Coordinates of C-alpha atoms and ligand atoms in Angstrom, one line a residue:
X1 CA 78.5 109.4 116.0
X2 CA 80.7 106.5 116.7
X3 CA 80.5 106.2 120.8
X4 CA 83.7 104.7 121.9
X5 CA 84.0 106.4 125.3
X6 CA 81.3 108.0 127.8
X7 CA 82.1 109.5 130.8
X8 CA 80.1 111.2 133.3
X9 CA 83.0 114.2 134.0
X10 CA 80.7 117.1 135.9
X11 CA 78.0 116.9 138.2
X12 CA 77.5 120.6 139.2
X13 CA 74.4 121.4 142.1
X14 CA 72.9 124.8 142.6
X15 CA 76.0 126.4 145.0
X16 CA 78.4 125.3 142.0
X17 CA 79.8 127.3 139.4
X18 CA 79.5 127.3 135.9
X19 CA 82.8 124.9 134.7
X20 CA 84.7 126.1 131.9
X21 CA 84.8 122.7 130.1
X22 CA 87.1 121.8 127.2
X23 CA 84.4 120.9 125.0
X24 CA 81.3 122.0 123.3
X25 CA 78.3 121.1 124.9
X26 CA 74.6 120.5 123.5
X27 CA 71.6 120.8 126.9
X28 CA 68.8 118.4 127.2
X29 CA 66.0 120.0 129.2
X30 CA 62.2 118.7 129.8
X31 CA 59.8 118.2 132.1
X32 CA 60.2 114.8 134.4
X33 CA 59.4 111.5 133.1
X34 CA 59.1 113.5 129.8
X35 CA 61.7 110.6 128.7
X36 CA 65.2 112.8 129.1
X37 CA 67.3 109.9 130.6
X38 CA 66.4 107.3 128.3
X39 CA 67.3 109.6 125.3
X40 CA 70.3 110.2 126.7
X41 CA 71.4 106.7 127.2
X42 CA 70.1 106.1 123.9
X43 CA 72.5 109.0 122.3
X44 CA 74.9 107.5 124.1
X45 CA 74.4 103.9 123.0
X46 CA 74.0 102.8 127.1
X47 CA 71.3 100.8 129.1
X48 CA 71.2 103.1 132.0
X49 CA 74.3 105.2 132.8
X50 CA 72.0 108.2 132.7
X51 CA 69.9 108.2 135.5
X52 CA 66.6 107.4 134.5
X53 CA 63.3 107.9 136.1
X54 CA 63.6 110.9 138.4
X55 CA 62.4 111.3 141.7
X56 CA 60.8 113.6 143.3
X57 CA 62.9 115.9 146.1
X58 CA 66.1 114.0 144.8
X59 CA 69.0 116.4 144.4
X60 CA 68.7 118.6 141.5
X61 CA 72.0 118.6 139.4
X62 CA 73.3 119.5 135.8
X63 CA 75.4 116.5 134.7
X64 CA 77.9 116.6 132.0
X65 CA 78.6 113.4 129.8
X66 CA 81.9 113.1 128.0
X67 CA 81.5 111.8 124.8
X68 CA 84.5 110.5 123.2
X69 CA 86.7 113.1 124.2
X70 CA 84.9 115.8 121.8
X71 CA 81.8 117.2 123.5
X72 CA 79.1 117.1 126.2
X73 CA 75.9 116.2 126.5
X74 CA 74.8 118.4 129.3
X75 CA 71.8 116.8 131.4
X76 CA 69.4 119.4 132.6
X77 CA 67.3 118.7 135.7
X78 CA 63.9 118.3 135.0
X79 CA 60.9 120.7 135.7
X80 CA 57.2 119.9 136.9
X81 CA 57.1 118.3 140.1
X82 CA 54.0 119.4 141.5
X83 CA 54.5 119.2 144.8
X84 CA 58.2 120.5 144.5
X85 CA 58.3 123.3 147.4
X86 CA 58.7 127.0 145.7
X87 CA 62.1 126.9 147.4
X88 CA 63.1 124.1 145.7
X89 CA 62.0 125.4 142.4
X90 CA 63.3 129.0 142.6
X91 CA 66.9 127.2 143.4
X92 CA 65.8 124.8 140.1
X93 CA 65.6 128.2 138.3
X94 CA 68.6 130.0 139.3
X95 CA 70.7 126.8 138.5
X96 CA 69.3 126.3 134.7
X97 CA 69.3 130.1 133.9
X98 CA 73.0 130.6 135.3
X99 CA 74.1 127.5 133.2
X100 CA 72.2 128.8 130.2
X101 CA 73.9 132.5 130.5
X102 CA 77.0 131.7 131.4
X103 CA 78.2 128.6 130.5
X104 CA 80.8 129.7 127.0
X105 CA 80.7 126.2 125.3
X106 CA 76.5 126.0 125.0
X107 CA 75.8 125.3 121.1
X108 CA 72.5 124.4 121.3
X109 CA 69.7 123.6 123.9
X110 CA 67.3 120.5 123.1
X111 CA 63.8 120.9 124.6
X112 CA 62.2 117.1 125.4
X113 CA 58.3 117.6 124.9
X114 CA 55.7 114.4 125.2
X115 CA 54.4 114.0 121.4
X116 CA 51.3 112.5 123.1
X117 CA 50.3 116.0 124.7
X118 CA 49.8 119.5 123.8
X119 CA 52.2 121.6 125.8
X120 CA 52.1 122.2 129.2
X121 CA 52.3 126.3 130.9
X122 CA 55.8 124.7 131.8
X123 CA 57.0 123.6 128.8
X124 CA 56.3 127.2 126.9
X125 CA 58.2 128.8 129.6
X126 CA 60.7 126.7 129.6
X127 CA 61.1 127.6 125.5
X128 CA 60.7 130.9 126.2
X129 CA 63.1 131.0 128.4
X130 CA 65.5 129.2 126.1
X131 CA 64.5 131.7 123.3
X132 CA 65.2 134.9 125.9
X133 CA 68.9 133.1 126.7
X134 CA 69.4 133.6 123.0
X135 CA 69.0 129.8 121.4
X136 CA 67.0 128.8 119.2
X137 CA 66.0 125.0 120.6
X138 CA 65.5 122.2 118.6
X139 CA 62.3 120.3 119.9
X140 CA 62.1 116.4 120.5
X141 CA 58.8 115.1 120.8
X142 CA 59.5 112.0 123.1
X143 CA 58.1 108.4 123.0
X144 CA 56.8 108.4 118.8
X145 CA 56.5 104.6 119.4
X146 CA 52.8 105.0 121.8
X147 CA 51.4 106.8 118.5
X148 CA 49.9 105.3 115.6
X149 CA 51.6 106.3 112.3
X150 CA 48.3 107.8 111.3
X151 CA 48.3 110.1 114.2
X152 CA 52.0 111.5 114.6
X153 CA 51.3 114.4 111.6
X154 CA 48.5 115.5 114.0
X155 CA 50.4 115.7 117.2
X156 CA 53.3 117.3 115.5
X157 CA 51.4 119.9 114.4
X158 CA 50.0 120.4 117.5
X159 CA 53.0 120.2 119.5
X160 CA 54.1 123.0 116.7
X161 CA 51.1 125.1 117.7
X162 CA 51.4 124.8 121.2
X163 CA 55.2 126.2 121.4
X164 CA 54.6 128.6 119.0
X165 CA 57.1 127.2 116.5
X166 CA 58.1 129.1 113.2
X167 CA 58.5 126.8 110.1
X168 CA 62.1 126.3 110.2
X169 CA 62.2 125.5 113.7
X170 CA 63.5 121.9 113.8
X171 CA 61.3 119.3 115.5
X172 CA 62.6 115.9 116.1
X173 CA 60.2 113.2 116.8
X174 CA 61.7 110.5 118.6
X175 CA 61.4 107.3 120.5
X176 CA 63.8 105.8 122.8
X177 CA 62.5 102.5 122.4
X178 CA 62.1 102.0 118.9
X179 CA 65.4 104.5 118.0
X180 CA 63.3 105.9 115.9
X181 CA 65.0 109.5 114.9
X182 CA 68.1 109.1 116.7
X183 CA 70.2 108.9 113.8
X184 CA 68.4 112.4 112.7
X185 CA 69.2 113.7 116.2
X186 CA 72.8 112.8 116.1
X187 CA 73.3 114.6 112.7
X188 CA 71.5 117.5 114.2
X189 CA 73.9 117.7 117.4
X190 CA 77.0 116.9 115.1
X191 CA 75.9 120.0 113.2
X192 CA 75.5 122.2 116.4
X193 CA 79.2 120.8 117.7
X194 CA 80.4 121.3 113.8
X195 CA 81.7 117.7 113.7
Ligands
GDP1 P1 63.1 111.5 132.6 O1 62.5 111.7 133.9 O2 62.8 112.6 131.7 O3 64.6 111.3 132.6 O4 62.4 110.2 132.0 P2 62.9 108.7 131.8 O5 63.9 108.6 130.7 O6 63.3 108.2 133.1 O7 61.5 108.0 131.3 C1 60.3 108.1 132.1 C2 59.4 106.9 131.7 O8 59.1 107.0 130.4 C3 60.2 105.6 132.0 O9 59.2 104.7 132.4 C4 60.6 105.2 130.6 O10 60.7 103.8 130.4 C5 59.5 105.8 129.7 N1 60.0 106.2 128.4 C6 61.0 107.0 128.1 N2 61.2 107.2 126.8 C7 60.3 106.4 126.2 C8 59.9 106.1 124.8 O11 60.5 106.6 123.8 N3 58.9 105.3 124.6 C9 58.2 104.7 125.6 N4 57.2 103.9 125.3 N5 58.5 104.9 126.9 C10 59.5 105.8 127.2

């Protein structure tokens, strides 16, 4: 994908509804720090216009990026705060499955995992709750550049493992840094949009 325009159109907080947007729209979910923002400034060939780095208690939104006039690359807030309050969660909860039910132009959800780490509890809910909402998600396993070539077949396999993956469930690794399987993930959301 050429990028010749990125805008940050939506921010929508847990009281909002669901927009009807214009364009199709592929969702990034993961846990914080799992490496979310800086895929998405990658994908969309910026420094930092996502935010990066979240922060614990700061507001909890689902931001829609504008790419080019043709589609969205929905931001998902992240999951996994341990000391968010159970309040704060449920509202995380209600947010994500609302968006994943109801918003129409949803063509594909993309779950971020660390391909340093087996799965958390959190991150097989969060796929089977993707799975439940009727998607299929394609899996990036974030931050390929800390691995060793000789070690990435291993992790992949168990990140595989650990979700529960079939065989042709796609699995992305990826690096931020490095841009290491961006091009692969751009093809893939291109073939979700059908661009
Ligand atoms: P988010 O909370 O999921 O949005 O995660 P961020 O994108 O803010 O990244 C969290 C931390 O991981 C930051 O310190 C990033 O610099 C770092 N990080 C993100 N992606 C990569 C990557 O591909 N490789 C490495 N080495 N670090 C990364």
């Amino acid at each position: 994908m050429v990028i010749k325009k990125v805008n940050l159109d939506i921010v929508i907080g847990v009281t909002s509804a669901i927009p009807d947007t214009e364009f199709p729209e592929v969702a990034f979910a993961g846990k914080s720090n799992v490496g979310k923002s800086s895929l998405i400034n990658a994908l969309m060939n910026r420094k930092s216009y996502a935010r990066t780095s979240s922060q614990p208690g700061k507001t909890q939104t689902i931001n829609f990026y504008n790419i080019n006039d043709a589609m969205y690359l929905v931001d998902l807030p992240g999951y996994g705060y341990a000391n968010a309050s159970p309040a704060v969660k449920a509202k995380w909860g209600k947010m994500i499955e609302k968006y994943l039910r109801q918003s129409a132009n949803l063509k594909q959800v993309f779950l971020l995992v660390d391909i340093r780490h087996d799965p958390s509890e959190n991150d097989k809910m969060m796929y089977n709750w993707i799975v439940d909402n009727g998607f299929r998600p394609v899996i990036i396993a974030t931050k390929l550049d800390k691995l060793k070539r000789s070690q990435i077949a291993k992790h992949v396999k168990a990140v595989r493992a650990g979700l529960g993956l079939k065989e042709d469930d796609i699995l992305i690794p990826f690096s931020s840094q490095t841009k290491q399987g961006l091009d692969e993930l751009w093809n893939t959301i291109e073939g979700y949009i059908g661009q």
